[in-house]
mmCIF file of C-alpha atoms in Angstrom:
data_model
loop_
_atom_site.group_PDB
_atom_site.id
_atom_site.type_symbol
_atom_site.label_atom_id
_atom_site.label_comp_id
_atom_site.label_asym_id
_atom_site.label_seq_id
_atom_site.Cartn_x
_atom_site.Cartn_y
_atom_site.Cartn_z
ATOM 1 C CA MET A 1 -58.514 -24.107 10.210
ATOM 2 C CA ALA A 2 -60.406 -26.693 11.282
ATOM 3 C CA GLN A 3 -63.579 -25.084 11.029
ATOM 4 C CA ILE A 4 -62.866 -23.848 6.844
ATOM 5 C CA ASN A 5 -61.817 -27.525 6.008
ATOM 6 C CA GLU A 6 -65.454 -28.853 7.570
ATOM 7 C CA ASN A 7 -67.528 -25.097 6.148
ATOM 8 C CA ILE A 8 -65.947 -26.449 3.057
ATOM 9 C CA ASP A 9 -66.054 -30.602 3.142
ATOM 10 C CA ASN A 10 -70.195 -29.533 4.147
ATOM 11 C CA SER A 11 -70.227 -27.174 0.904
ATOM 12 C CA VAL A 12 -71.580 -30.297 -1.188
ATOM 13 C CA SER A 13 -74.568 -31.125 -0.526
ATOM 14 C CA PRO A 14 -75.373 -35.503 0.461
ATOM 15 C CA GLN A 15 -77.066 -35.770 -3.017
ATOM 16 C CA VAL A 16 -74.870 -34.578 -5.633
ATOM 17 C CA LYS A 17 -71.746 -36.766 -3.362
ATOM 18 C CA ALA A 18 -73.964 -39.940 -3.653
ATOM 19 C CA GLN A 19 -75.057 -39.006 -7.455
ATOM 20 C CA PHE A 20 -71.286 -38.027 -8.388
ATOM 21 C CA SER A 21 -69.976 -41.489 -5.624
ATOM 22 C CA THR A 22 -72.818 -43.670 -8.411
ATOM 23 C CA VAL A 23 -70.429 -42.525 -11.419
ATOM 24 C CA VAL A 24 -67.352 -43.350 -9.832
ATOM 25 C CA ASP A 25 -67.007 -46.343 -7.618
ATOM 26 C CA PRO A 26 -67.969 -48.499 -10.621
ATOM 27 C CA LEU A 27 -64.900 -46.930 -12.123
ATOM 28 C CA PHE A 28 -63.100 -48.041 -9.638
ATOM 29 C CA SER A 29 -64.467 -51.192 -8.845
ATOM 30 C CA ALA A 30 -63.794 -52.311 -12.277
ATOM 31 C CA HIS A 31 -60.656 -52.316 -12.137
ATOM 32 C CA TYR A 32 -59.368 -52.573 -8.890
ATOM 33 C CA ARG A 33 -56.650 -55.256 -9.318
ATOM 34 C CA GLU A 34 -55.384 -51.829 -11.581
ATOM 35 C CA SER A 35 -53.631 -48.411 -10.607
ATOM 36 C CA CYS A 36 -57.166 -45.982 -10.564
ATOM 37 C CA TYR A 37 -56.796 -42.198 -9.616
ATOM 38 C CA PRO A 38 -58.943 -39.242 -9.510
ATOM 39 C CA GLY A 39 -57.356 -36.974 -12.457
ATOM 40 C CA LEU A 40 -57.950 -33.464 -14.284
ATOM 41 C CA ILE A 41 -56.859 -33.289 -17.882
ATOM 42 C CA PHE A 42 -55.391 -30.064 -18.757
ATOM 43 C CA GLN A 43 -53.534 -28.317 -22.001
ATOM 44 C CA GLN A 44 -49.979 -26.895 -22.082
ATOM 45 C CA GLY A 45 -47.502 -26.331 -24.676
ATOM 46 C CA LYS A 46 -49.863 -28.202 -27.532
ATOM 47 C CA ARG A 47 -50.233 -30.927 -25.569
ATOM 48 C CA LYS A 48 -52.473 -32.912 -23.284
ATOM 49 C CA MET A 49 -51.948 -33.907 -19.768
ATOM 50 C CA LEU A 50 -53.364 -34.729 -16.337
ATOM 51 C CA GLN A 51 -52.670 -34.004 -12.568
ATOM 52 C CA ILE A 52 -53.207 -37.473 -10.314
ATOM 53 C CA ASN A 53 -52.034 -37.515 -6.888
ATOM 54 C CA VAL A 54 -50.287 -40.891 -5.438
ATOM 55 C CA PRO A 55 -50.051 -42.525 -2.827
ATOM 56 C CA ALA A 56 -46.067 -43.195 -1.844
ATOM 57 C CA LYS A 57 -47.025 -46.701 -1.117
ATOM 58 C CA ASP A 58 -47.505 -47.178 -5.315
ATOM 59 C CA LEU A 59 -44.605 -45.092 -6.384
ATOM 60 C CA PRO A 60 -41.910 -47.462 -7.006
ATOM 61 C CA THR A 61 -43.548 -49.650 -8.478
ATOM 62 C CA LEU A 62 -45.523 -47.000 -11.067
ATOM 63 C CA LEU A 63 -42.675 -45.446 -11.647
ATOM 64 C CA GLN A 64 -39.250 -45.752 -13.961
ATOM 65 C CA ALA A 65 -36.566 -43.367 -13.500
ATOM 66 C CA LYS A 66 -34.375 -43.979 -17.423
ATOM 67 C CA PRO A 67 -30.609 -42.272 -16.528
ATOM 68 C CA SER A 68 -28.414 -42.069 -19.227
ATOM 69 C CA LYS A 69 -25.595 -43.893 -19.588
ATOM 70 C CA ASN A 70 -21.809 -44.184 -20.232
ATOM 71 C CA ASN A 71 -21.911 -40.876 -21.042
ATOM 72 C CA ASP A 72 -24.521 -41.220 -23.933
ATOM 73 C CA PRO A 73 -26.734 -38.583 -23.883
ATOM 74 C CA ASP A 74 -29.130 -41.235 -25.671
ATOM 75 C CA SER A 75 -29.450 -43.983 -23.776
ATOM 76 C CA GLY A 76 -31.743 -42.392 -21.293
ATOM 77 C CA LYS A 77 -34.446 -40.216 -21.149
ATOM 78 C CA ASN A 78 -33.041 -38.238 -18.383
ATOM 79 C CA ARG A 79 -29.336 -37.046 -16.784
ATOM 80 C CA PRO A 80 -27.742 -39.430 -14.097
ATOM 81 C CA GLU A 81 -28.732 -39.654 -11.162
ATOM 82 C CA VAL A 82 -26.734 -37.379 -9.219
ATOM 83 C CA LYS A 83 -24.679 -39.344 -6.131
ATOM 84 C CA GLY A 84 -25.732 -38.300 -2.492
ATOM 85 C CA HIS A 85 -29.086 -36.000 -3.843
ATOM 86 C CA ALA A 86 -31.556 -38.458 -2.966
ATOM 87 C CA GLU A 87 -30.143 -39.112 0.263
ATOM 88 C CA GLU A 88 -30.247 -35.241 1.001
ATOM 89 C CA ILE A 89 -34.289 -35.124 0.299
ATOM 90 C CA LYS A 90 -34.595 -38.380 1.896
ATOM 91 C CA ASN A 91 -32.852 -36.990 4.916
ATOM 92 C CA TYR A 92 -34.955 -33.350 4.718
ATOM 93 C CA VAL A 93 -38.410 -36.081 5.349
ATOM 94 C CA VAL A 94 -36.825 -38.125 7.640
ATOM 95 C CA ASP A 95 -36.089 -35.310 9.596
ATOM 96 C CA ARG A 96 -38.717 -32.730 9.785
ATOM 97 C CA ALA A 97 -41.579 -35.733 10.118
ATOM 98 C CA LYS A 98 -39.299 -36.654 13.466
ATOM 99 C CA ALA A 99 -39.834 -33.660 14.388
ATOM 100 C CA ASN A 100 -43.144 -33.122 13.588
ATOM 101 C CA LYS A 101 -42.595 -30.915 11.051
ATOM 102 C CA PRO A 102 -44.372 -29.526 7.916
ATOM 103 C CA TRP A 103 -42.032 -30.820 4.863
ATOM 104 C CA VAL A 104 -43.043 -30.656 0.941
ATOM 105 C CA LEU A 105 -42.084 -32.078 -2.337
ATOM 106 C CA GLY A 106 -42.535 -30.683 -5.584
ATOM 107 C CA THR A 107 -44.609 -32.212 -8.004
ATOM 108 C CA ILE A 108 -42.937 -35.778 -10.071
ATOM 109 C CA THR A 109 -43.642 -35.032 -13.968
ATOM 110 C CA ALA A 110 -43.605 -38.203 -16.027
ATOM 111 C CA ASN A 111 -44.216 -39.153 -19.723
ATOM 112 C CA VAL A 112 -46.788 -41.748 -20.975
ATOM 113 C CA ASP A 113 -47.518 -43.141 -24.135
ATOM 114 C CA GLN A 114 -51.701 -41.789 -23.725
ATOM 115 C CA GLN A 115 -52.818 -45.535 -25.933
ATOM 116 C CA HIS A 116 -50.967 -47.393 -22.896
ATOM 117 C CA ILE A 117 -53.532 -45.835 -20.303
ATOM 118 C CA GLN A 118 -57.400 -45.393 -19.725
ATOM 119 C CA ILE A 119 -58.926 -42.500 -19.306
ATOM 120 C CA HIS A 120 -62.525 -42.246 -18.338
ATOM 121 C CA GLU A 121 -63.229 -38.190 -18.912
ATOM 122 C CA LEU A 122 -66.354 -37.090 -16.181
ATOM 123 C CA GLY A 123 -66.524 -33.404 -17.841
ATOM 124 C CA ARG A 124 -65.004 -30.051 -16.576
ATOM 125 C CA GLY A 125 -61.276 -31.609 -17.071
ATOM 126 C CA ILE A 126 -62.397 -34.240 -14.042
ATOM 127 C CA CYS A 127 -61.338 -37.837 -14.601
ATOM 128 C CA ILE A 128 -60.244 -41.000 -13.714
ATOM 129 C CA VAL A 129 -57.216 -42.089 -15.037
ATOM 130 C CA VAL A 130 -56.667 -46.054 -14.964
ATOM 131 C CA ILE A 131 -52.326 -47.088 -15.304
ATOM 132 C CA PRO A 132 -52.921 -51.194 -16.260
ATOM 133 C CA ASN A 133 -50.217 -53.054 -14.576
ATOM 134 C CA GLY A 134 -46.648 -53.523 -16.369
ATOM 135 C CA ILE A 135 -47.119 -50.319 -17.636
ATOM 136 C CA LYS A 136 -44.366 -47.713 -16.251
ATOM 137 C CA LEU A 137 -44.801 -43.708 -15.990
ATOM 138 C CA ASP A 138 -41.067 -42.717 -17.553
ATOM 139 C CA ILE A 139 -39.750 -40.067 -15.169
ATOM 140 C CA THR A 140 -39.082 -36.597 -17.058
ATOM 141 C CA ASP A 141 -38.150 -34.130 -14.377
ATOM 142 C CA GLY A 142 -38.102 -35.326 -9.935
ATOM 143 C CA GLN A 143 -35.568 -38.342 -10.044
ATOM 144 C CA HIS A 144 -34.087 -37.949 -7.363
ATOM 145 C CA ARG A 145 -37.688 -36.995 -5.184
ATOM 146 C CA LYS A 146 -38.378 -40.811 -6.467
ATOM 147 C CA SER A 147 -35.530 -42.298 -5.276
ATOM 148 C CA ALA A 148 -35.624 -40.514 -2.085
ATOM 149 C CA ILE A 149 -39.247 -42.375 -1.445
ATOM 150 C CA HIS A 150 -38.560 -45.225 -2.974
ATOM 151 C CA GLU A 151 -36.014 -45.798 -0.529
ATOM 152 C CA LEU A 152 -37.864 -44.640 2.260
ATOM 153 C CA ILE A 153 -40.488 -46.926 1.947
ATOM 154 C CA PHE A 154 -38.193 -50.054 1.490
ATOM 155 C CA SER A 155 -36.406 -48.616 4.962
ATOM 156 C CA ASP A 156 -37.577 -48.855 9.036
ATOM 157 C CA GLU A 157 -39.084 -45.264 8.794
ATOM 158 C CA SER A 158 -41.154 -46.229 5.773
ATOM 159 C CA HIS A 159 -44.279 -45.205 8.381
ATOM 160 C CA LEU A 160 -43.006 -41.957 8.482
ATOM 161 C CA ILE A 161 -44.389 -41.191 4.552
ATOM 162 C CA SER A 162 -47.029 -44.169 4.631
ATOM 163 C CA ASN A 163 -50.625 -41.619 4.578
ATOM 164 C CA ASP A 164 -49.054 -39.165 2.580
ATOM 165 C CA ASP A 165 -49.701 -38.595 -1.430
ATOM 166 C CA PHE A 166 -47.632 -37.161 -4.104
ATOM 167 C CA ALA A 167 -48.532 -35.455 -6.749
ATOM 168 C CA ILE A 168 -47.564 -36.289 -10.456
ATOM 169 C CA THR A 169 -48.052 -34.444 -13.715
ATOM 170 C CA LEU A 170 -48.241 -36.644 -16.814
ATOM 171 C CA ILE A 171 -46.930 -36.020 -20.430
ATOM 172 C CA LEU A 172 -49.204 -38.215 -22.820
ATOM 173 C CA GLU A 173 -45.837 -38.116 -25.101
ATOM 174 C CA GLY A 174 -44.355 -41.946 -25.597
ATOM 175 C CA GLU A 175 -41.226 -39.951 -28.530
ATOM 176 C CA LYS A 176 -38.113 -40.607 -26.729
ATOM 177 C CA ARG A 177 -36.682 -38.079 -28.028
ATOM 178 C CA GLN A 178 -39.323 -35.531 -27.091
ATOM 179 C CA CYS A 179 -38.925 -36.962 -23.481
ATOM 180 C CA GLN A 180 -35.928 -36.081 -23.311
ATOM 181 C CA THR A 181 -36.230 -31.941 -24.295
ATOM 182 C CA ASP A 182 -39.393 -31.549 -22.383
ATOM 183 C CA PHE A 183 -36.089 -32.690 -19.538
ATOM 184 C CA ARG A 184 -34.345 -29.858 -21.001
ATOM 185 C CA ASP A 185 -36.677 -27.170 -20.650
ATOM 186 C CA MET A 186 -37.679 -28.239 -17.068
ATOM 187 C CA ALA A 187 -34.012 -28.117 -16.143
ATOM 188 C CA GLN A 188 -34.076 -24.044 -17.688
ATOM 189 C CA THR A 189 -35.064 -22.821 -13.474
ATOM 190 C CA LYS A 190 -32.493 -20.942 -12.529
ATOM 191 C CA GLN A 191 -30.540 -22.277 -8.959
ATOM 192 C CA LEU A 192 -31.719 -20.207 -5.931
ATOM 193 C CA ASP A 193 -29.247 -18.670 -4.286
ATOM 194 C CA ASN A 194 -27.696 -19.322 -0.821
ATOM 195 C CA SER A 195 -28.751 -16.277 0.512
ATOM 196 C CA LEU A 196 -32.923 -16.988 -0.778
ATOM 197 C CA LEU A 197 -32.905 -20.433 0.530
ATOM 198 C CA LEU A 198 -31.093 -18.923 4.219
ATOM 199 C CA SER A 199 -33.625 -15.929 4.446
ATOM 200 C CA PHE A 200 -36.418 -18.118 3.807
ATOM 201 C CA GLY A 201 -35.225 -20.962 5.819
ATOM 202 C CA GLU A 202 -36.670 -22.018 9.109
ATOM 203 C CA PHE A 203 -35.915 -19.877 12.291
ATOM 204 C CA GLU A 204 -33.572 -22.081 13.959
ATOM 205 C CA GLY A 205 -30.064 -22.731 14.390
ATOM 206 C CA ARG A 206 -27.789 -20.269 12.213
ATOM 207 C CA VAL A 207 -30.694 -19.556 10.379
ATOM 208 C CA GLY A 208 -32.613 -18.074 12.953
ATOM 209 C CA ILE A 209 -29.147 -16.590 14.178
ATOM 210 C CA THR A 210 -28.356 -14.368 10.681
ATOM 211 C CA LYS A 211 -31.377 -13.165 10.780
ATOM 212 C CA ASN A 212 -31.541 -11.649 14.127
ATOM 213 C CA LEU A 213 -27.844 -10.764 13.629
ATOM 214 C CA ILE A 214 -29.379 -8.812 10.901
ATOM 215 C CA GLU A 215 -31.353 -6.731 12.090
ATOM 216 C CA ARG A 216 -29.464 -6.172 15.669
ATOM 217 C CA VAL A 217 -26.276 -5.418 14.785
ATOM 218 C CA ARG A 218 -25.913 -2.197 13.083
ATOM 219 C CA MET A 219 -23.185 -3.104 10.671
ATOM 220 C CA PHE A 220 -24.894 -5.453 8.471
ATOM 221 C CA GLN A 221 -28.686 -3.261 9.289
ATOM 222 C CA GLU A 222 -29.905 -2.400 5.712
ATOM 223 C CA LYS A 223 -25.969 -3.206 4.425
ATOM 224 C CA THR A 224 -26.890 -6.566 4.049
ATOM 225 C CA ASN A 225 -28.732 -8.182 0.685
ATOM 226 C CA LYS A 226 -30.880 -11.286 2.055
ATOM 227 C CA ILE A 227 -31.625 -12.233 -1.063
ATOM 228 C CA GLY A 228 -28.656 -12.683 -3.841
ATOM 229 C CA ARG A 229 -25.014 -14.039 -4.136
ATOM 230 C CA ASN A 230 -23.850 -10.262 -4.716
ATOM 231 C CA ALA A 231 -23.920 -7.516 -2.729
ATOM 232 C CA PRO A 232 -23.663 -4.410 -5.358
ATOM 233 C CA THR A 233 -21.594 -1.409 -3.937
ATOM 234 C CA LYS A 234 -24.328 0.664 -5.853
ATOM 235 C CA GLN A 235 -26.984 -0.249 -4.255
ATOM 236 C CA LYS A 236 -24.761 0.429 -0.992
ATOM 237 C CA LEU A 237 -24.638 -3.132 -0.004
ATOM 238 C CA ILE A 238 -21.598 -4.354 1.341
ATOM 239 C CA TYR A 239 -22.621 -8.136 3.239
ATOM 240 C CA THR A 240 -24.978 -11.146 1.669
ATOM 241 C CA THR A 241 -26.795 -13.326 4.046
ATOM 242 C CA ASN A 242 -24.975 -16.205 3.201
ATOM 243 C CA PHE A 243 -21.779 -14.308 3.555
ATOM 244 C CA ILE A 244 -23.006 -13.704 7.535
ATOM 245 C CA ALA A 245 -24.379 -17.488 8.166
ATOM 246 C CA ARG A 246 -20.650 -18.687 7.479
ATOM 247 C CA PHE A 247 -19.751 -15.912 9.769
ATOM 248 C CA VAL A 248 -22.554 -17.482 12.278
ATOM 249 C CA SER A 249 -20.851 -20.682 11.573
ATOM 250 C CA CYS A 250 -17.324 -20.188 12.659
ATOM 251 C CA ILE A 251 -17.793 -17.981 15.592
ATOM 252 C CA PHE A 252 -19.659 -21.334 17.067
ATOM 253 C CA ALA A 253 -17.840 -24.439 15.740
ATOM 254 C CA ASP A 254 -15.025 -22.726 13.727
ATOM 255 C CA GLU A 255 -16.876 -24.263 10.979
ATOM 256 C CA PRO A 256 -18.031 -22.585 7.901
ATOM 257 C CA ASN A 257 -20.804 -24.640 6.939
ATOM 258 C CA ASP A 258 -22.440 -26.109 10.271
ATOM 259 C CA ASN A 259 -26.202 -25.624 10.764
ATOM 260 C CA LEU A 260 -26.037 -25.126 13.879
ATOM 261 C CA GLN A 261 -28.756 -27.267 15.086
ATOM 262 C CA GLY A 262 -30.033 -27.440 18.540
ATOM 263 C CA ARG A 263 -28.278 -23.527 19.646
ATOM 264 C CA ASP A 264 -30.485 -21.639 21.309
ATOM 265 C CA VAL A 265 -31.473 -18.929 19.176
ATOM 266 C CA GLU A 266 -32.173 -16.142 20.957
ATOM 267 C CA GLN A 267 -29.501 -16.508 23.076
ATOM 268 C CA SER A 268 -26.776 -17.188 21.236
ATOM 269 C CA SER A 269 -28.100 -13.789 18.976
ATOM 270 C CA GLU A 270 -28.322 -11.051 21.833
ATOM 271 C CA VAL A 271 -24.397 -11.929 23.093
ATOM 272 C CA LEU A 272 -23.613 -12.249 19.731
ATOM 273 C CA ALA A 273 -25.089 -9.587 18.609
ATOM 274 C CA LYS A 274 -23.660 -7.089 21.998
ATOM 275 C CA CYS A 275 -19.956 -8.127 20.671
ATOM 276 C CA LEU A 276 -19.900 -7.674 17.318
ATOM 277 C CA ASN A 277 -21.556 -4.461 18.089
ATOM 278 C CA ASN A 278 -18.739 -3.907 20.027
ATOM 279 C CA PHE A 279 -16.329 -4.780 17.872
ATOM 280 C CA PHE A 280 -17.424 -3.293 14.732
ATOM 281 C CA SER A 281 -17.835 0.569 16.851
ATOM 282 C CA GLU A 282 -14.047 0.123 18.414
ATOM 283 C CA CYS A 283 -12.517 -0.977 15.386
ATOM 284 C CA ALA A 284 -11.348 2.037 13.003
ATOM 285 C CA ASP A 285 -12.042 0.228 9.399
ATOM 286 C CA THR A 286 -15.452 -0.405 10.451
ATOM 287 C CA ASN A 287 -16.139 2.134 13.354
ATOM 288 C CA ASN A 288 -17.694 5.005 10.631
ATOM 289 C CA ILE A 289 -19.938 2.922 8.391
ATOM 290 C CA SER A 290 -21.133 0.568 11.641
ATOM 291 C CA GLU A 291 -22.132 4.027 13.803
ATOM 292 C CA THR A 292 -23.576 5.619 10.354
ATOM 293 C CA LYS A 293 -27.247 4.855 9.071
ATOM 294 C CA PHE A 294 -27.558 3.634 5.661
ATOM 295 C CA ASP A 295 -29.208 6.748 3.928
ATOM 296 C CA LYS A 296 -26.289 8.782 4.749
ATOM 297 C CA LEU A 297 -23.956 6.869 3.559
ATOM 298 C CA THR A 298 -22.674 6.897 0.191
ATOM 299 C CA VAL A 299 -21.840 5.087 -2.594
ATOM 300 C CA ASN A 300 -17.888 5.483 -2.325
ATOM 301 C CA GLN A 301 -17.581 4.959 1.469
ATOM 302 C CA ILE A 302 -18.992 2.045 0.556
ATOM 303 C CA ALA A 303 -16.758 1.171 -2.312
ATOM 304 C CA THR A 304 -13.796 2.326 -0.636
ATOM 305 C CA PHE A 305 -13.877 0.449 2.662
ATOM 306 C CA LYS A 306 -14.522 -2.864 0.405
ATOM 307 C CA GLU A 307 -11.714 -2.131 -1.356
ATOM 308 C CA TYR A 308 -9.088 -1.002 1.647
ATOM 309 C CA SER A 309 -10.698 -3.587 4.681
ATOM 310 C CA LEU A 310 -10.922 -7.344 5.080
ATOM 311 C CA LEU A 311 -13.813 -6.939 7.065
ATOM 312 C CA GLY A 312 -15.595 -5.676 4.193
ATOM 313 C CA VAL A 313 -15.639 -9.519 2.279
ATOM 314 C CA SER A 314 -16.556 -12.967 2.644
ATOM 315 C CA VAL A 315 -12.841 -13.954 3.393
ATOM 316 C CA GLY A 316 -12.331 -11.348 6.457
ATOM 317 C CA LEU A 317 -15.365 -11.784 8.039
ATOM 318 C CA GLU A 318 -14.151 -15.726 8.041
ATOM 319 C CA VAL A 319 -11.155 -14.578 9.629
ATOM 320 C CA LEU A 320 -12.771 -12.298 12.639
ATOM 321 C CA GLY A 321 -15.601 -15.484 12.367
ATOM 322 C CA ARG A 322 -12.343 -18.370 12.648
ATOM 323 C CA LEU A 323 -10.779 -15.498 15.760
ATOM 324 C CA LEU A 324 -14.088 -15.241 17.941
ATOM 325 C CA TYR A 325 -14.448 -18.588 17.640
ATOM 326 C CA HIS A 326 -11.578 -18.809 20.631
ATOM 327 C CA THR A 327 -13.214 -15.584 22.216
ATOM 328 C CA TYR A 328 -16.315 -17.573 23.405
ATOM 329 C CA ASP A 329 -16.547 -19.763 26.100
ATOM 330 C CA ASN A 330 -20.031 -22.141 25.309
ATOM 331 C CA GLU A 331 -20.640 -23.298 28.560
ATOM 332 C CA ILE A 332 -21.871 -20.104 29.997
ATOM 333 C CA ASN A 333 -22.596 -18.411 26.566
ATOM 334 C CA TYR A 334 -20.239 -15.281 26.706
ATOM 335 C CA PHE A 335 -17.166 -13.826 25.089
ATOM 336 C CA ASP A 336 -14.154 -12.644 26.407
ATOM 337 C CA PRO A 337 -14.434 -8.508 25.704
ATOM 338 C CA GLN A 338 -10.366 -7.865 26.162
ATOM 339 C CA LYS A 339 -9.839 -10.438 23.835
ATOM 340 C CA VAL A 340 -12.518 -9.196 21.481
ATOM 341 C CA SER A 341 -11.376 -5.295 22.249
ATOM 342 C CA GLN A 342 -7.593 -6.758 20.921
ATOM 343 C CA LEU A 343 -9.002 -8.102 17.738
ATOM 344 C CA ALA A 344 -10.808 -5.001 17.418
ATOM 345 C CA GLN A 345 -7.419 -2.807 17.083
ATOM 346 C CA LEU A 346 -5.850 -5.225 14.917
ATOM 347 C CA ASP A 347 -5.274 -3.276 11.747
ATOM 348 C CA TRP A 348 -7.676 -4.873 9.607
ATOM 349 C CA SER A 349 -6.511 -3.016 6.427
ATOM 350 C CA ARG A 350 -5.172 -5.520 3.367
ATOM 351 C CA LYS A 351 -2.104 -3.798 3.165
ATOM 352 C CA ASN A 352 -0.839 -4.299 6.731
ATOM 353 C CA ASN A 353 1.785 -7.355 6.495
ATOM 354 C CA LEU A 354 0.366 -9.382 9.117
ATOM 355 C CA TRP A 355 -2.172 -10.619 6.744
ATOM 356 C CA GLU A 356 0.562 -10.818 3.727
ATOM 357 C CA ASN A 357 1.356 -14.448 2.624
ATOM 358 C CA ASN A 358 -1.795 -16.073 3.906
ATOM 359 C CA VAL A 359 -4.998 -14.244 2.715
ATOM 360 C CA VAL A 360 -3.630 -11.301 0.782
ATOM 361 C CA ARG A 361 -0.803 -11.246 -1.957
ATOM 362 C CA LYS A 362 0.584 -8.851 -2.782
ATOM 363 C CA ALA A 363 1.163 -7.368 -6.612
ATOM 364 C CA THR A 364 3.527 -4.612 -8.235
ATOM 365 C CA ASN A 365 3.597 -3.980 -11.805
ATOM 366 C CA SER A 366 4.673 -0.990 -13.176
ATOM 367 C CA ASP A 367 4.548 0.569 -9.754
ATOM 368 C CA ILE A 368 1.025 0.124 -8.652
ATOM 369 C CA THR A 369 0.355 -2.014 -6.177
ATOM 370 C CA THR A 370 -2.430 -4.395 -6.421
ATOM 371 C CA TYR A 371 -3.524 -7.121 -3.093
ATOM 372 C CA GLU A 372 -5.342 -9.456 -4.032
ATOM 373 C CA VAL A 373 -7.768 -11.435 -1.464
ATOM 374 C CA LEU A 374 -7.466 -15.241 -1.455
ATOM 375 C CA ASN A 375 -10.707 -16.591 -0.618
ATOM 376 C CA LYS A 376 -9.531 -20.689 0.742
ATOM 377 C CA SER A 377 -9.289 -22.565 3.359
ATOM 378 C CA THR A 378 -5.292 -23.125 3.611
ATOM 379 C CA PRO A 379 -4.600 -19.361 3.753
ATOM 380 C CA ILE A 380 -7.101 -18.338 5.955
ATOM 381 C CA ALA A 381 -6.121 -21.285 8.639
ATOM 382 C CA ASP A 382 -3.041 -19.578 8.270
ATOM 383 C CA ALA A 383 -4.445 -15.879 9.038
ATOM 384 C CA VAL A 384 -5.927 -17.221 11.693
ATOM 385 C CA LYS A 385 -2.868 -18.949 13.259
ATOM 386 C CA THR A 386 -0.519 -15.307 12.694
ATOM 387 C CA VAL A 387 -3.321 -12.914 14.754
ATOM 388 C CA LYS A 388 -2.871 -15.766 17.499
ATOM 389 C CA LEU A 389 0.577 -16.133 17.305
ATOM 390 C CA ARG A 390 0.408 -12.033 17.055
ATOM 391 C CA LEU A 391 -1.534 -11.547 20.282
ATOM 392 C CA GLU A 392 -0.108 -14.354 22.123
ATOM 393 C CA TRP A 393 -3.123 -17.062 22.512
ATOM 394 C CA THR A 394 -2.518 -20.311 23.581
#
């Protein structure tokens, strides 16, 4: 990588660099008391725009957010700040930077009336942008990123980003209503599904364990949707990555949202994959699905399983995960095979009265009996208690 960068640097002759400096340096010198940045000019949406890169220390004074207040959308140029979101972004940067790992924040978009700044065009879309003192850029998109950077710059951990730059796209637009429209237009992006976020997550903690299980546990192999929030039966999918990640957290932490940071991925994956392959093979509800290769299964088999067994839905996985937690010895990384076998021998069908009045609500209407699954914390906790009593686990 160093060689590539060196080749890029050396591709421009010293003479050309000197000529460029001769043009640019006087502009920076003339505006040394103002904010001055190299920029790129481009056209988009019938408007002239600029792209500049700004040092972290400049952002707090250069950018301003004008969120709406008091239930009045017209009182600002963007939405009210979501409590806690800026803190999440700041923690993400701090955690990654302290661990000496790469991190990235997307481009901030802001509006400014063109008459309030100076643009020295050098040709081919290259320019020098001068933002006079006292001129603020109104954020259209990225107010939480700006707040996170602001808090970090004025904290004791400012050194973590002191050498970093942040990209700003400047829309040369001063009209307030158009700024509000720009914010709305940029908010049209669909939120990423949790399964996709997990699939692209770093290979550590529960993300790493989850990815390993999807490849090593026969019940999950090719039967898990790795990128979406649903598991379409027509595609012969039973689970999603998010289902399994929550399952993993329950097994090791008795809590579905624990990231399991610091846990050894390989050792945890190995012992858990062995445990689950044994469980799904021994369990009457899952034996056929688990031991049959994906291409040999039928859509009808998958549909019947998901409709009949609790283990075909996320609630059942969470109940199983919380029960497996009580079979695990963290000190020696060991699942008690006798207790796991007891769980495998349970009747996991929705019709089993073991689940009635906790995670399953039975209803009969016109001689038709339905079994509604309840995905709530209290019924799940009640189901775990019921099983522990049944198995006489103390």
